[in-house]
Short mmCIF file of C-alpha atoms in Angstrom, two decimals:
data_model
loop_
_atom_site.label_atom_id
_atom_site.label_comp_id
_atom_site.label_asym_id
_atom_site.label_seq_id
_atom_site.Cartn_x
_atom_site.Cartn_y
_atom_site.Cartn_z
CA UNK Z 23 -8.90 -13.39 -71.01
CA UNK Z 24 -10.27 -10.03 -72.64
CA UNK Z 25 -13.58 -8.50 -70.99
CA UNK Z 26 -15.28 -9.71 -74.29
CA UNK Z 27 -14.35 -13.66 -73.42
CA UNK Z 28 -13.80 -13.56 -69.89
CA UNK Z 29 -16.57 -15.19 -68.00
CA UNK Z 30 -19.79 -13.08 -66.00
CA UNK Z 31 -19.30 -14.92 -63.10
CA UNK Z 32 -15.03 -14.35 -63.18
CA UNK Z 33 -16.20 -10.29 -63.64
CA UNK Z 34 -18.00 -10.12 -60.78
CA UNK Z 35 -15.57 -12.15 -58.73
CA UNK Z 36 -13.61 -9.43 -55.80
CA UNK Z 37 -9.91 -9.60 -56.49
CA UNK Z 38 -7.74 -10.39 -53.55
CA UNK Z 39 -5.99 -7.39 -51.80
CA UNK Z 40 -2.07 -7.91 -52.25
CA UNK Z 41 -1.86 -7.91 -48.11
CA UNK Z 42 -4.70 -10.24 -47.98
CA UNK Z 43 -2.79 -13.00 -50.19
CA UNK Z 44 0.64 -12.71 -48.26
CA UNK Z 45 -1.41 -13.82 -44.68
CA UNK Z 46 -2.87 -16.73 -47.04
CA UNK Z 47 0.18 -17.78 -48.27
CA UNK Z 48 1.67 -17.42 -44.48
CA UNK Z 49 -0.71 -19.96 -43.21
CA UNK Z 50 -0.27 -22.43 -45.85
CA UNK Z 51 -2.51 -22.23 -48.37
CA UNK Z 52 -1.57 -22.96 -51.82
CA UNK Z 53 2.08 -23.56 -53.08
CA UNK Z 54 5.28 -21.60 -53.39
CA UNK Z 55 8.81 -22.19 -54.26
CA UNK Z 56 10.27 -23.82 -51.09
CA UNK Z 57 7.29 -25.22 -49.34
CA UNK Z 58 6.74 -29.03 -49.56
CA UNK Z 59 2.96 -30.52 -49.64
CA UNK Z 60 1.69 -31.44 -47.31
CA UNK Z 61 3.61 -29.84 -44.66
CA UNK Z 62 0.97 -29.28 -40.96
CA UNK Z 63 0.42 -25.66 -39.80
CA UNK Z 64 -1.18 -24.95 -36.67
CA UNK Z 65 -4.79 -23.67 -37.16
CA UNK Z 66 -5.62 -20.49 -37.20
CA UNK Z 67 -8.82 -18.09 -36.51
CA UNK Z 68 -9.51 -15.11 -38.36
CA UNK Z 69 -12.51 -12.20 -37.46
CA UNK Z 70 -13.19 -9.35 -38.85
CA UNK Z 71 -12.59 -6.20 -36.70
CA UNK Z 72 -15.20 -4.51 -36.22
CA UNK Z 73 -14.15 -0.99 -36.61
CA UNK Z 74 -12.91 -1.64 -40.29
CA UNK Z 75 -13.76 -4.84 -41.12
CA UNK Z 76 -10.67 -6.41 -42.12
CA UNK Z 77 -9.78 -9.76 -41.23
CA UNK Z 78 -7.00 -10.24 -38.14
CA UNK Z 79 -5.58 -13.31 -37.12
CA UNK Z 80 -6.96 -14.72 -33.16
CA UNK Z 81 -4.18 -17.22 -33.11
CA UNK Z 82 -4.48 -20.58 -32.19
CA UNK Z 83 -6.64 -19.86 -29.41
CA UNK Z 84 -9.06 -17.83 -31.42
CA UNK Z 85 -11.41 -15.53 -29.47
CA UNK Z 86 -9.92 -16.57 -25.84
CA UNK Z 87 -7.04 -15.04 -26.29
CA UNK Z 88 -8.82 -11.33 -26.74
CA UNK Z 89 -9.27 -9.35 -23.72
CA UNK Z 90 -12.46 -8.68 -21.40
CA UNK Z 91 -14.33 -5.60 -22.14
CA UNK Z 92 -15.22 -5.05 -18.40
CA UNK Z 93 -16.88 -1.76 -19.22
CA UNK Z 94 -19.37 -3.30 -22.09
CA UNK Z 95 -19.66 -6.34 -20.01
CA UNK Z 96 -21.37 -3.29 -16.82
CA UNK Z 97 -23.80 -2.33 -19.90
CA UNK Z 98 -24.54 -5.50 -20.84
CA UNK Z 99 -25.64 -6.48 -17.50
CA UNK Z 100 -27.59 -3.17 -16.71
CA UNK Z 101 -29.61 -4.14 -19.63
CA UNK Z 102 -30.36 -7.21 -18.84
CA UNK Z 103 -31.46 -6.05 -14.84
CA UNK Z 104 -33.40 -3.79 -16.67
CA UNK Z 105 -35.67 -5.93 -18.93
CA UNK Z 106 -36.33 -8.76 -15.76
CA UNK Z 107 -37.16 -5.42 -13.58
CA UNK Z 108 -40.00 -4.63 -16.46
CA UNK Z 109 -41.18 -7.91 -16.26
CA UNK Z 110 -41.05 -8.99 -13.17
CA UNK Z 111 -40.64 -6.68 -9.87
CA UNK Z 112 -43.58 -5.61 -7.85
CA UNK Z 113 -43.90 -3.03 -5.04
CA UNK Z 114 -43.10 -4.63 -2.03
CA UNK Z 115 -45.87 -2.18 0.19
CA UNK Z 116 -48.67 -1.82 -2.04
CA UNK Z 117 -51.80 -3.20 -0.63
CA UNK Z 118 -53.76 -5.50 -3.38
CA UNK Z 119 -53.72 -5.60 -6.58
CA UNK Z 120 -49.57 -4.54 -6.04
CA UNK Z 121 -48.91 -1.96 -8.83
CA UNK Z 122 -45.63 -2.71 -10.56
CA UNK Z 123 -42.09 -0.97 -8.80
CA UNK Z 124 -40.56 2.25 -9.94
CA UNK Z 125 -37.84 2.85 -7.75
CA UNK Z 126 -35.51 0.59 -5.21
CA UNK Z 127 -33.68 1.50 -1.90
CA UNK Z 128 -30.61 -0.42 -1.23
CA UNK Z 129 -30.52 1.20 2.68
CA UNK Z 130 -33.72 -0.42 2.94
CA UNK Z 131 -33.49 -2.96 0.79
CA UNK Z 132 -36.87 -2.91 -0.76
CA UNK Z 133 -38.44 -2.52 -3.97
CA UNK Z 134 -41.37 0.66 -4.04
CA UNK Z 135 -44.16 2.04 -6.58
CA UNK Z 136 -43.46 5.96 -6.91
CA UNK Z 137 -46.61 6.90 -4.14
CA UNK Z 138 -45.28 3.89 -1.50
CA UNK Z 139 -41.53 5.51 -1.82
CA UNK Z 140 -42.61 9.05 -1.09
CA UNK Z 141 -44.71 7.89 2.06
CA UNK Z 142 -41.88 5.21 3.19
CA UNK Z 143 -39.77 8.39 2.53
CA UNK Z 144 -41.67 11.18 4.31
CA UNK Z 145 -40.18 14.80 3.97
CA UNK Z 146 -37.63 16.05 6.28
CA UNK Z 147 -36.86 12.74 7.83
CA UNK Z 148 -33.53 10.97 7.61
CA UNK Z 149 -34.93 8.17 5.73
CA UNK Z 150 -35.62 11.50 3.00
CA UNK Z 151 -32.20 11.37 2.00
CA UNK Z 152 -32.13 7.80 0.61
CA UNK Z 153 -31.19 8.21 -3.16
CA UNK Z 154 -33.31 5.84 -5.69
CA UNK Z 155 -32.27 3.29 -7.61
CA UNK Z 156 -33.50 0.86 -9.88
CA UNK Z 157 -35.75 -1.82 -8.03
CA UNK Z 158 -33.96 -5.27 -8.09
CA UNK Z 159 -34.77 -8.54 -6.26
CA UNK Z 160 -31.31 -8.41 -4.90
CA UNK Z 161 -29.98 -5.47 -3.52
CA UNK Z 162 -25.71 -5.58 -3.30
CA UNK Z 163 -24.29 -3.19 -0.71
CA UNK Z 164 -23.32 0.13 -2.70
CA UNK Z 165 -19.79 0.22 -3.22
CA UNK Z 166 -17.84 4.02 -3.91
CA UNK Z 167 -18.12 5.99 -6.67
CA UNK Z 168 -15.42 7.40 -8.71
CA UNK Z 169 -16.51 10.94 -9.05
CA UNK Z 170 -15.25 11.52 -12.18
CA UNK Z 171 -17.03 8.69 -14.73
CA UNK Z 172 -19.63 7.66 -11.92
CA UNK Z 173 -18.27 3.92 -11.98
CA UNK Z 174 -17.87 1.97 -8.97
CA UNK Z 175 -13.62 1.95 -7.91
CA UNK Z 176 -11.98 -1.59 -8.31
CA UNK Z 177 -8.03 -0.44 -7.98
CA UNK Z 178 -5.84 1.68 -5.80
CA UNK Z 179 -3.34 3.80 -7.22
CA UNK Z 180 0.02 3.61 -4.48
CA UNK Z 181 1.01 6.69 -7.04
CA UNK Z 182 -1.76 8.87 -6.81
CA UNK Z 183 -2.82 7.70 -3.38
CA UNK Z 184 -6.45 7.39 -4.12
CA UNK Z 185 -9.14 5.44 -5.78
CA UNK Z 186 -9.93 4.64 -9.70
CA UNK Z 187 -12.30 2.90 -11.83
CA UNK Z 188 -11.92 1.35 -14.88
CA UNK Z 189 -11.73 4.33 -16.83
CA UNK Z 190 -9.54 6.07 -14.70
CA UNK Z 191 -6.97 2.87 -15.46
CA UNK Z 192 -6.72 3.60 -18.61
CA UNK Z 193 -5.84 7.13 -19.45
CA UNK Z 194 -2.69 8.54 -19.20
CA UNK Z 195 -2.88 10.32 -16.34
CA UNK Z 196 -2.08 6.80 -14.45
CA UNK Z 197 0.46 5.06 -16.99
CA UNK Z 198 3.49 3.51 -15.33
CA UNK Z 199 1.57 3.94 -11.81
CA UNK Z 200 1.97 1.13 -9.58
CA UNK Z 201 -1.91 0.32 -9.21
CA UNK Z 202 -3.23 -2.57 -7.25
CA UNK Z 203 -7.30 -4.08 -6.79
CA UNK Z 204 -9.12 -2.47 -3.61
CA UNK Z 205 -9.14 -5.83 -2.00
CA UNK Z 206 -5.34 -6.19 -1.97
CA UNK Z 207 -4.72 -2.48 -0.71
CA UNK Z 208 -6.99 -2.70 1.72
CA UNK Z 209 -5.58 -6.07 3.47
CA UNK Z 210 -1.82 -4.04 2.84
CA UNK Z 211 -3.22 -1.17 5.02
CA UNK Z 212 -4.93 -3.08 7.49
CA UNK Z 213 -1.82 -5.24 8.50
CA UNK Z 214 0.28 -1.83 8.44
CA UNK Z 215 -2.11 -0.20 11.04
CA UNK Z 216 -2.62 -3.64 13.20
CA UNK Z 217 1.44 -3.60 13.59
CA UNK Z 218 1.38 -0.03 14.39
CA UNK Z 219 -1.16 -0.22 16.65
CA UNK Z 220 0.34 -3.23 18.76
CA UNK Z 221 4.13 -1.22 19.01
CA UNK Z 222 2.11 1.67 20.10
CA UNK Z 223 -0.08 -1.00 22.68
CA UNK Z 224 3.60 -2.58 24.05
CA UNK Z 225 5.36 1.02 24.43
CA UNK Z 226 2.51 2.48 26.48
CA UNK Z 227 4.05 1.59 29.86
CA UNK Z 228 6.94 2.71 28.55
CA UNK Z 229 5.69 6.33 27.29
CA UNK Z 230 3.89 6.81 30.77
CA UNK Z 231 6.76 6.54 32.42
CA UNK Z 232 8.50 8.79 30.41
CA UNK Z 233 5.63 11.41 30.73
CA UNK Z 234 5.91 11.25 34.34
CA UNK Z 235 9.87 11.81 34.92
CA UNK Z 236 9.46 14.90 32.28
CA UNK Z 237 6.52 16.45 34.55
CA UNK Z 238 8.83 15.69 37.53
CA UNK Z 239 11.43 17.50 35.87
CA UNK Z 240 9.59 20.51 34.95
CA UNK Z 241 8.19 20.99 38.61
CA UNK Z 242 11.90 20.80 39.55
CA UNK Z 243 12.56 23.27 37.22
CA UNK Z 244 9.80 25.67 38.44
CA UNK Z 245 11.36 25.05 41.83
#
């Protein structure tokens, strides 16, 4: 067809990109030379990728098969502890009416409007040095920091001997490192020290002894 006979609708149809075809012709639609009708082909997903929107193929399994986004999944659930704070929390101090909480204190475990904190908090005291947070209905012990991006440490690093987050996990600082969850390093640790500890417990009669012939010796030596 020319552009003079060709059809308004057919101009304004997109043309398929050449790449775009070959996946459609991979997963069995339409006919080519070799491939019998009505042949089955396990189903695939397709989703656009957000970054530049072209269309990549899930699998069978379709969106399970992606990874967690741990780090999104932290913002997403800041968010929403933020919006039932706004509409729900109340200082836990205040006589009535209760004005609405500012600030939390997970050492005390309590929810306070910004005048009930500074006198629960009095200047110079040790209770002074209790750092804010949020005010929740449910206050979770506060785990470590990582120092460097501020988010609470899941792994160990045997490597590195220390600590990381998330984030630390996945730059290249820590790439081939042998890292394992907190949890499992600290259970590795604790059964090393309890086995040390008990040889040291069994060879204590053992060391005394020894102590006292080598102080029996030296006063010999004196002598």
């Amino acid at each position: 067809a020319t552009p003079a006979t060709r059809s308004p609708r057919l101009g304004r149809r997109a043309v398929p990109k050449p790449d775009r075809l070959d996946r459609l012709l991979k997963s069995g639609f339409g006919t080519y030379p070799g491939r019998k009708r009505g042949t089955v082909h396990p189903q695939t997903v397709s989703f656009p990728c957000p970054a530049c929107q072209r269309d990549v193929d899930l699998g069978e399994r379709g969106l399970g098969s992606l990874f967690r986004n741990l780090t999104l999944e932290r913002v997403v659930e800041r968010y929403r502890q933020t919006i039932n704070i706004s509409a729900a929390i109340m200082c836990q101090f205040c006589k009535p009416p209760q004005l609405e909480a500012t600030k939390g204190c997970t050492e005390c475990k309590s929810s306070f409007c910004n005048e009930c904190f500074k006198l629960y908090h009095p200047w110079g005291t040790q209770k002074a040095q209790h750092e804010p947070t949020p005010p929740t209905l449910t206050f979770r012990p506060k785990g470590l920091m990582c120092p460097e991006h501020k988010e609470e440490v899941t792994h160990y690093c045997k490597t590195c001997q220390r600590l990381v987050c998330q984030l630390c996990r996945v730059r290249r600082t820590h790439t081939s490192h042998k890292i394992t969850p907190v949890l499992s390093a600290y259970q590795a640790l604790r059964e090393k020290l309890t086995k040390s500890l008990a040889y040291i417990l069994s060879s204590q009669d053992t060391v005394q002894t020894q102590i006292a012939e080598l102080e029996e010796t030296v006063k010999h030596t004196e002598v």
